[in-house]
XYZ file of C-alpha atoms in Angstrom:
186
model
C -293.622 -90.335 226.184
C -293.097 -90.236 229.955
C -289.647 -91.169 231.205
C -288.419 -92.402 234.579
C -285.296 -90.350 235.158
C -282.950 -90.719 232.195
C -282.795 -94.494 232.082
C -286.078 -95.790 230.676
C -289.612 -95.036 229.628
C -292.590 -95.828 231.814
C -293.460 -98.672 229.424
C -289.931 -100.105 229.730
C -290.291 -100.040 233.515
C -293.635 -101.802 233.177
C -291.975 -104.482 231.008
C -289.301 -104.978 233.684
C -292.013 -105.319 236.325
C -293.676 -108.054 234.229
C -290.422 -110.041 234.022
C -289.256 -108.976 230.560
C -285.579 -108.115 230.258
C -283.297 -106.454 227.711
C -280.587 -108.742 226.371
C -277.954 -106.875 228.395
C -279.710 -107.862 231.645
C -279.939 -111.571 230.805
C -277.130 -113.565 232.373
C -276.309 -117.152 233.254
C -278.859 -117.322 236.093
C -281.767 -116.196 233.899
C -280.748 -118.529 231.079
C -280.448 -121.512 233.441
C -284.012 -120.869 234.635
C -285.117 -121.019 230.997
C -283.313 -124.291 230.260
C -280.742 -122.610 228.020
C -277.484 -124.403 228.810
C -275.230 -122.707 226.269
C -272.981 -119.677 226.834
C -274.446 -116.224 227.424
C -272.432 -114.961 224.431
C -274.180 -117.546 222.223
C -277.565 -116.369 223.510
C -276.651 -112.766 222.663
C -275.517 -113.856 219.198
C -278.889 -115.588 218.647
C -280.638 -112.356 219.653
C -278.413 -110.221 217.435
C -279.006 -112.531 214.451
C -282.776 -112.415 215.172
C -283.168 -116.126 215.777
C -284.734 -115.169 219.108
C -287.120 -112.238 218.886
C -287.943 -109.756 221.642
C -291.493 -109.847 222.901
C -291.695 -106.032 223.132
C -289.696 -102.934 222.246
C -289.359 -99.881 224.487
C -287.359 -96.667 224.733
C -284.366 -96.720 227.080
C -281.424 -94.492 227.924
C -280.900 -90.780 227.630
C -280.882 -91.023 223.833
C -284.245 -92.848 223.914
C -283.013 -95.735 221.806
C -285.323 -98.634 221.049
C -284.482 -101.721 223.114
C -285.878 -105.223 222.743
C -287.279 -106.905 225.861
C -287.215 -110.708 225.997
C -289.550 -112.961 227.945
C -288.358 -116.035 229.845
C -291.231 -117.994 228.261
C -290.020 -117.204 224.734
C -286.443 -118.146 225.633
C -287.625 -121.437 227.164
C -289.797 -122.212 224.130
C -286.912 -121.433 221.768
C -284.558 -123.636 223.820
C -286.945 -126.578 223.514
C -287.817 -126.164 219.821
C -284.682 -124.896 218.096
C -281.819 -126.952 216.723
C -279.337 -125.405 219.165
C -276.452 -127.824 218.483
C -276.411 -126.877 214.784
C -276.803 -123.160 215.521
C -273.961 -123.407 218.017
C -271.720 -124.919 215.324
C -272.576 -121.966 213.057
C -271.842 -119.588 215.938
C -268.452 -121.267 216.516
C -267.698 -121.051 212.758
C -267.557 -124.828 212.362
C -270.161 -124.450 209.580
C -271.457 -121.551 207.596
C -275.175 -120.947 207.394
C -275.016 -121.980 203.724
C -273.219 -125.253 204.544
C -275.801 -126.049 207.208
C -278.633 -125.409 204.724
C -276.962 -127.613 202.103
C -276.602 -130.432 204.642
C -280.402 -130.557 204.993
C -280.888 -131.576 201.336
C -283.796 -129.215 200.793
C -285.639 -129.505 197.495
C -286.964 -126.509 195.588
C -290.108 -126.914 193.471
C -292.429 -125.050 191.218
C -295.836 -126.672 191.665
C -299.362 -126.390 190.456
C -301.934 -127.104 193.140
C -305.633 -126.648 193.701
C -306.762 -123.604 195.638
C -308.251 -125.695 198.458
C -304.762 -127.098 199.283
C -303.772 -123.550 200.171
C -306.997 -122.900 202.038
C -308.211 -120.224 199.648
C -311.611 -120.204 198.036
C -312.496 -120.577 194.419
C -311.935 -123.110 191.722
C -308.948 -123.874 189.614
C -305.308 -124.079 190.440
C -302.397 -121.812 191.260
C -298.676 -121.929 190.563
C -296.512 -121.789 193.700
C -292.825 -122.033 194.586
C -292.105 -124.186 197.632
C -289.290 -125.764 199.590
C -289.731 -129.452 200.383
C -288.268 -130.982 203.535
C -289.161 -134.281 205.216
C -292.638 -134.674 203.726
C -293.676 -131.025 204.076
C -293.978 -128.335 201.403
C -293.216 -124.866 202.770
C -294.753 -121.897 200.987
C -293.754 -119.622 203.898
C -292.888 -120.054 207.579
C -296.579 -120.205 208.437
C -298.081 -121.711 205.298
C -297.131 -125.321 204.761
C -298.834 -128.557 203.822
C -297.956 -132.206 204.202
C -297.552 -134.441 201.209
C -299.372 -137.317 202.930
C -302.495 -135.137 203.385
C -302.874 -134.412 199.670
C -304.375 -136.487 196.906
C -302.323 -136.848 193.748
C -304.937 -134.891 191.777
C -304.535 -131.865 194.083
C -300.985 -131.033 193.040
C -298.180 -131.840 190.690
C -294.594 -130.730 190.414
C -293.857 -128.651 187.330
C -290.128 -128.236 187.889
C -287.397 -128.940 190.422
C -284.604 -126.405 190.870
C -281.155 -126.384 192.356
C -280.424 -124.037 195.252
C -279.651 -120.572 193.911
C -281.312 -121.137 190.523
C -282.720 -117.769 189.430
C -285.767 -119.461 187.881
C -286.985 -120.496 191.341
C -288.935 -117.380 192.330
C -289.863 -117.518 196.009
C -289.499 -114.135 197.715
C -289.447 -115.959 201.040
C -286.797 -118.552 200.203
C -284.164 -117.466 202.726
C -286.790 -116.962 205.425
C -288.126 -120.491 204.840
C -284.615 -121.984 204.815
C -283.795 -120.288 208.098
C -287.057 -121.471 209.659
C -286.416 -125.080 208.600
C -282.798 -124.948 209.779
C -283.659 -123.488 213.169
C -286.919 -125.245 214.014
C -287.439 -128.305 211.809
C -284.027 -129.911 211.384
C -283.702 -131.513 214.831
């Protein structure tokens, strides 16, 4: 991997040239341009907690560590879509993540639904574990379906669970909760 001096790889330099920046190079001016009006320390916390993801990763420094590079477009998009006031309260320790999740009144279901609801071929039905919030069933961050778009013969609830119940078996539960908290709870 070619390096420019001891500071960064050629690919990291290319990322800089395209406007991508490591979190350490993002200050108040860059955040203002992206419509992010909160403190720089809050932005860095969001990056550290992986609420905001880097667009690319490149090698930097003499030790060739992997550094995330963030795009202004992604920061702007996050600023417009995320529930920043609630995340800021978590950052300031006014709420825990768990308290914030509980305030959303999420519902946890085991359901039987037809395969076409999930967009998979074949006949018959499948058993799924979902989180329900404001008319939407979330199977994952990307796979969700609206209650109003389904006929009553396409699904039925087999069981409802309390948060933390070991019988509710979604491997993606925390990921879905975080997604709803950050992007859907505005």
